[in-house]
Amino acid sequence: MRVLLVEDDEPVAESLRRGLKRYGFEVEWVTTGAAALAHTGPYDVVLLDLGLPDTDGLDVCKALRDRGDVPIIVISARSDETDRVVGLELGADDYVSKPFGVREVIARIRAVMRRVQPRTAEAAGPDRYGPRLTVDRKAARVHLDSAEVSLAPKEYDLLAFLTEEPGALMTREQIMEAVWDANWFGPTKTLDVHVAALRRKLAGAITIEAVRGVGFRLVVNEGGSDEGGGHEGGSADGGNGSAS
């Protein structure tokens, strides 16, 4: 996904850009409103700071919205409710107040993209992964072969995160940051335990592959067989459970 980041604060921009890139986003960074309006390259979402050096970010928001329907998420140190309301009325799709974490920004990007990308009648409702598994994100419910699966809260959060991008390799750090806490430090053995639980409960519908020393990759089993749900012995990637 391509992101246009409009932010004049270099430390904030660099931190956000690095964080987004870790999750596979392509980021183009500009520091002024004029540069944002002059940017011609394709992008899927705009992250727009209001406190720009050359113009008010609200004016940039309005100009971008007048041009088209690309989602705009305002990021600003302004916490005044009036700015929030005006930004949304001018066409912003969401508003994030500084300071913020990368995980929050990514969650808001994904939420906005789900809202703005129309879904066909056939695709409406729970997300389907292969012939056996459905995940209803609105209700936080999971079904296997039409029967509801009882998942612990973190088991559900882990499944919801991994199914955001089936087939993508997620590092242990990315998963811990997204599912547990952005400031998590120390062993990640709890991740192995939750991976093992999902493998057991969703055996045959998905495979969670361990990449030693890196992390995990969720693969949807399109054939609907009962294979691929194992690998529960010891640490899920054969390691010692500590962060890589």
CSV table of C-alpha atoms in Angstrom, one decimal:
chain,number,residue,atom,x,y,z
A,1,MET,CA,0.0,0.0,0.0
A,2,ARG,CA,1.3,3.4,-1.0
A,3,VAL,CA,1.3,6.2,1.6
A,4,LEU,CA,1.9,9.9,1.1
A,5,LEU,CA,3.2,11.3,4.4
A,6,VAL,CA,2.9,15.1,4.8
A,7,GLU,CA,4.9,16.0,7.9
A,8,ASP,CA,7.5,18.7,8.5
A,9,ASP,CA,8.8,17.3,11.9
A,10,GLU,CA,11.7,15.1,10.8
A,11,PRO,CA,12.0,12.9,13.9
A,12,VAL,CA,8.2,12.2,13.8
A,13,ALA,CA,8.3,11.5,10.0
A,14,GLU,CA,11.4,9.3,10.1
A,15,SER,CA,9.9,7.2,13.0
A,16,LEU,CA,6.6,6.9,11.2
A,17,ARG,CA,8.2,6.1,7.9
A,18,ARG,CA,10.4,3.4,9.4
A,19,GLY,CA,7.5,1.8,11.2
A,20,LEU,CA,5.2,1.8,8.2
A,21,LYS,CA,7.9,0.3,6.0
A,22,ARG,CA,8.4,-2.5,8.5
A,23,TYR,CA,4.8,-3.5,7.8
A,24,GLY,CA,5.2,-3.4,4.0
A,25,PHE,CA,3.9,0.1,3.3
A,26,GLU,CA,5.6,2.2,0.6
A,27,VAL,CA,6.0,5.7,1.9
A,28,GLU,CA,6.6,9.0,0.0
A,29,TRP,CA,7.5,11.8,2.4
A,30,VAL,CA,7.1,15.5,1.8
A,31,THR,CA,7.4,18.4,4.3
A,32,THR,CA,5.2,21.1,2.9
A,33,GLY,CA,1.6,21.6,1.8
A,34,ALA,CA,2.9,22.8,-1.6
A,35,ALA,CA,4.9,19.6,-2.1
A,36,ALA,CA,1.9,17.5,-1.1
A,37,LEU,CA,-0.4,19.3,-3.7
A,38,ALA,CA,2.4,19.0,-6.3
A,39,HIS,CA,2.9,15.3,-5.8
A,40,THR,CA,1.7,13.4,-8.8
A,41,GLY,CA,2.7,9.9,-8.0
A,42,PRO,CA,0.0,7.3,-7.2
A,43,TYR,CA,-0.8,6.8,-3.5
A,44,ASP,CA,-3.6,5.0,-1.7
A,45,VAL,CA,-3.8,7.1,1.5
A,46,VAL,CA,-2.6,10.4,2.8
A,47,LEU,CA,-1.2,11.0,6.3
A,48,LEU,CA,-1.5,14.8,6.7
A,49,ASP,CA,0.0,16.9,9.5
A,50,LEU,CA,-1.9,20.2,10.1
A,51,GLY,CA,1.0,22.2,11.4
A,52,LEU,CA,2.9,22.7,8.1
A,53,PRO,CA,5.4,25.5,7.6
A,54,ASP,CA,3.9,27.0,4.4
A,55,THR,CA,0.2,26.6,4.8
A,56,ASP,CA,-2.5,25.4,7.1
A,57,GLY,CA,-3.0,21.7,6.8
A,58,LEU,CA,-6.7,22.1,6.8
A,59,ASP,CA,-6.4,24.0,3.5
A,60,VAL,CA,-4.3,21.2,2.1
A,61,CYS,CA,-6.9,18.7,3.3
A,62,LYS,CA,-9.7,20.6,1.5
A,63,ALA,CA,-7.6,20.9,-1.7
A,64,LEU,CA,-6.8,17.2,-1.7
A,65,ARG,CA,-10.4,16.3,-1.1
A,66,ASP,CA,-11.6,18.5,-4.0
A,67,ARG,CA,-9.3,16.6,-6.3
A,68,GLY,CA,-10.6,13.1,-5.5
A,69,ASP,CA,-11.5,10.4,-3.0
A,70,VAL,CA,-8.1,9.2,-1.8
A,71,PRO,CA,-8.5,8.6,2.0
A,72,ILE,CA,-7.0,11.3,4.2
A,73,ILE,CA,-5.9,10.7,7.8
A,74,VAL,CA,-5.0,13.9,9.7
A,75,ILE,CA,-2.1,13.6,12.2
A,76,SER,CA,-1.7,16.6,14.4
A,77,ALA,CA,-0.6,17.9,17.8
A,78,ARG,CA,-3.7,20.0,17.8
A,79,SER,CA,-6.0,18.4,20.3
A,80,ASP,CA,-8.8,21.0,20.1
A,81,GLU,CA,-12.2,19.5,19.2
A,82,THR,CA,-12.8,22.3,16.7
A,83,ASP,CA,-9.8,21.3,14.6
A,84,ARG,CA,-11.0,17.7,14.6
A,85,VAL,CA,-14.5,18.6,13.5
A,86,VAL,CA,-13.3,21.0,10.8
A,87,GLY,CA,-10.9,18.5,9.5
A,88,LEU,CA,-13.6,15.8,9.2
A,89,GLU,CA,-16.0,18.3,7.6
A,90,LEU,CA,-13.4,19.3,5.1
A,91,GLY,CA,-13.1,15.7,4.0
A,92,ALA,CA,-10.6,13.9,6.3
A,93,ASP,CA,-11.5,10.3,6.9
A,94,ASP,CA,-10.0,10.0,10.3
A,95,TYR,CA,-7.9,12.0,12.8
A,96,VAL,CA,-5.0,10.9,15.0
A,97,SER,CA,-3.6,13.1,17.7
A,98,LYS,CA,0.1,13.3,18.6
A,99,PRO,CA,1.8,11.5,20.3
A,100,PHE,CA,0.7,8.3,18.6
A,101,GLY,CA,2.1,4.8,18.0
A,102,VAL,CA,2.8,3.3,14.7
A,103,ARG,CA,0.4,0.5,15.5
A,104,GLU,CA,-2.5,2.9,16.0
A,105,VAL,CA,-1.7,4.6,12.7
A,106,ILE,CA,-1.6,1.3,10.9
A,107,ALA,CA,-4.9,0.2,12.5
A,108,ARG,CA,-6.6,3.4,11.4
A,109,ILE,CA,-5.2,3.1,7.9
A,110,ARG,CA,-6.6,-0.4,7.6
A,111,ALA,CA,-9.9,0.6,9.1
A,112,VAL,CA,-10.3,3.5,6.7
A,113,MET,CA,-9.3,1.4,3.7
A,114,ARG,CA,-12.0,-1.2,4.7
A,115,ARG,CA,-14.6,1.6,4.8
A,116,VAL,CA,-13.7,3.3,1.6
A,117,GLN,CA,-13.2,0.2,-0.6
A,118,PRO,CA,-16.7,-1.0,-1.5
A,119,ARG,CA,-17.3,-4.6,-1.0
A,120,THR,CA,-19.5,-6.6,-3.4
A,121,ALA,CA,-22.7,-8.2,-2.1
A,122,GLU,CA,-21.0,-11.6,-2.3
A,123,ALA,CA,-18.1,-10.4,-0.2
A,124,ALA,CA,-20.1,-8.5,2.4
A,125,GLY,CA,-20.2,-9.8,5.9
A,126,PRO,CA,-17.5,-12.0,7.5
A,127,ASP,CA,-14.2,-12.4,5.8
A,128,ARG,CA,-13.7,-15.9,4.3
A,129,TYR,CA,-10.4,-17.7,4.2
A,130,GLY,CA,-10.6,-20.8,2.1
A,131,PRO,CA,-13.6,-23.1,2.1
A,132,ARG,CA,-13.6,-23.7,5.9
A,133,LEU,CA,-12.7,-20.5,7.9
A,134,THR,CA,-14.6,-17.2,8.4
A,135,VAL,CA,-13.6,-14.3,10.6
A,136,ASP,CA,-16.3,-11.8,11.5
A,137,ARG,CA,-14.3,-8.8,12.6
A,138,LYS,CA,-17.3,-6.7,13.5
A,139,ALA,CA,-18.6,-9.4,16.0
A,140,ALA,CA,-15.1,-10.7,16.8
A,141,ARG,CA,-16.3,-14.3,16.0
A,142,VAL,CA,-14.6,-17.1,14.2
A,143,HIS,CA,-16.3,-20.1,12.5
A,144,LEU,CA,-14.8,-23.3,11.2
A,145,ASP,CA,-17.0,-25.4,8.9
A,146,SER,CA,-20.0,-23.2,10.1
A,147,ALA,CA,-19.4,-24.0,13.7
A,148,GLU,CA,-18.2,-21.2,16.0
A,149,VAL,CA,-14.7,-21.7,17.4
A,150,SER,CA,-14.1,-20.5,21.0
A,151,LEU,CA,-10.9,-18.4,21.0
A,152,ALA,CA,-9.3,-16.6,23.9
A,153,PRO,CA,-9.1,-12.8,23.3
A,154,LYS,CA,-5.4,-12.8,22.4
A,155,GLU,CA,-5.9,-15.9,20.2
A,156,TYR,CA,-8.6,-14.0,18.3
A,157,ASP,CA,-6.4,-10.9,18.1
A,158,LEU,CA,-3.5,-12.9,16.7
A,159,LEU,CA,-5.6,-14.6,14.1
A,160,ALA,CA,-7.2,-11.3,13.1
A,161,PHE,CA,-3.7,-9.8,12.6
A,162,LEU,CA,-2.2,-12.7,10.7
A,163,THR,CA,-5.2,-12.9,8.4
A,164,GLU,CA,-4.9,-9.2,7.5
A,165,GLU,CA,-2.2,-10.4,5.0
A,166,PRO,CA,-2.3,-14.1,4.4
A,167,GLY,CA,1.0,-15.4,3.1
A,168,ALA,CA,3.0,-12.4,4.4
A,169,LEU,CA,5.9,-13.2,6.8
A,170,MET,CA,5.5,-11.3,10.1
A,171,THR,CA,8.4,-11.0,12.5
A,172,ARG,CA,8.0,-11.8,16.1
A,173,GLU,CA,8.5,-8.2,16.9
A,174,GLN,CA,5.8,-7.1,14.5
A,175,ILE,CA,3.3,-9.6,16.0
A,176,MET,CA,4.1,-8.7,19.6
A,177,GLU,CA,3.8,-5.0,18.9
A,178,ALA,CA,0.5,-5.4,17.0
A,179,VAL,CA,-1.2,-8.0,19.3
A,180,TRP,CA,0.2,-7.4,22.7
A,181,ASP,CA,1.9,-4.1,23.3
A,182,ALA,CA,4.0,-1.6,21.4
A,183,ASN,CA,6.3,-1.4,24.4
A,184,TRP,CA,6.6,-5.2,24.9
A,185,PHE,CA,10.1,-6.3,26.1
A,186,GLY,CA,11.4,-9.6,27.1
A,187,PRO,CA,10.6,-13.2,26.1
A,188,THR,CA,7.9,-13.9,23.5
A,189,LYS,CA,7.1,-17.5,24.6
A,190,THR,CA,3.5,-16.4,25.0
A,191,LEU,CA,3.4,-16.0,21.2
A,192,ASP,CA,4.4,-19.6,20.7
A,193,VAL,CA,1.7,-20.7,23.1
A,194,HIS,CA,-1.0,-18.8,21.2
A,195,VAL,CA,0.3,-20.0,17.8
A,196,ALA,CA,0.1,-23.6,19.0
A,197,ALA,CA,-3.5,-23.0,20.2
A,198,LEU,CA,-4.6,-21.6,16.8
A,199,ARG,CA,-2.9,-24.5,15.0
A,200,ARG,CA,-4.8,-27.0,17.2
A,201,LYS,CA,-8.2,-25.2,17.0
A,202,LEU,CA,-8.1,-24.4,13.3
A,203,ALA,CA,-6.3,-27.5,12.0
A,204,GLY,CA,-6.8,-28.1,8.3
A,205,ALA,CA,-8.2,-24.6,7.6
A,206,ILE,CA,-4.9,-22.7,7.9
A,207,THR,CA,-1.3,-23.4,8.4
A,208,ILE,CA,0.9,-21.2,10.5
A,209,GLU,CA,4.4,-21.7,9.2
A,210,ALA,CA,7.3,-20.9,11.5
A,211,VAL,CA,10.4,-19.3,9.9
A,212,ARG,CA,13.2,-19.9,12.4
A,213,GLY,CA,14.7,-16.8,13.8
A,214,VAL,CA,12.3,-14.5,12.1
A,215,GLY,CA,8.6,-15.1,12.7
A,216,PHE,CA,5.4,-16.6,11.3
A,217,ARG,CA,3.5,-16.8,8.0
A,218,LEU,CA,-0.2,-17.7,7.9
A,219,VAL,CA,-1.2,-19.8,4.8
A,220,VAL,CA,-4.8,-20.5,3.9
A,221,ASN,CA,-5.5,-24.1,3.0
A,222,GLU,CA,-7.6,-23.8,-0.1
A,223,GLY,CA,-8.1,-27.5,-0.4
A,224,GLY,CA,-10.0,-27.8,2.8
A,225,SER,CA,-8.1,-30.9,3.9
A,226,ASP,CA,-7.3,-31.7,7.5
A,227,GLU,CA,-3.6,-31.4,7.0
A,228,GLY,CA,-1.2,-28.7,8.1
A,229,GLY,CA,-2.5,-27.9,11.6
A,230,GLY,CA,0.3,-29.5,13.7
A,231,HIS,CA,3.8,-28.4,14.7
A,232,GLU,CA,2.9,-27.9,18.3
A,233,GLY,CA,5.8,-29.5,20.0
A,234,GLY,CA,8.0,-27.1,22.0
A,235,SER,CA,8.5,-23.6,20.8
A,236,ALA,CA,6.6,-22.9,17.6
A,237,ASP,CA,9.7,-22.0,15.6
A,238,GLY,CA,12.0,-24.3,17.4
A,239,GLY,CA,13.7,-21.4,19.3
A,240,ASN,CA,13.9,-20.6,22.9
A,241,GLY,CA,11.0,-18.3,22.9
A,242,SER,CA,13.0,-15.1,23.3
A,243,ALA,CA,12.6,-12.2,20.9
A,244,SER,CA,14.8,-12.5,17.8
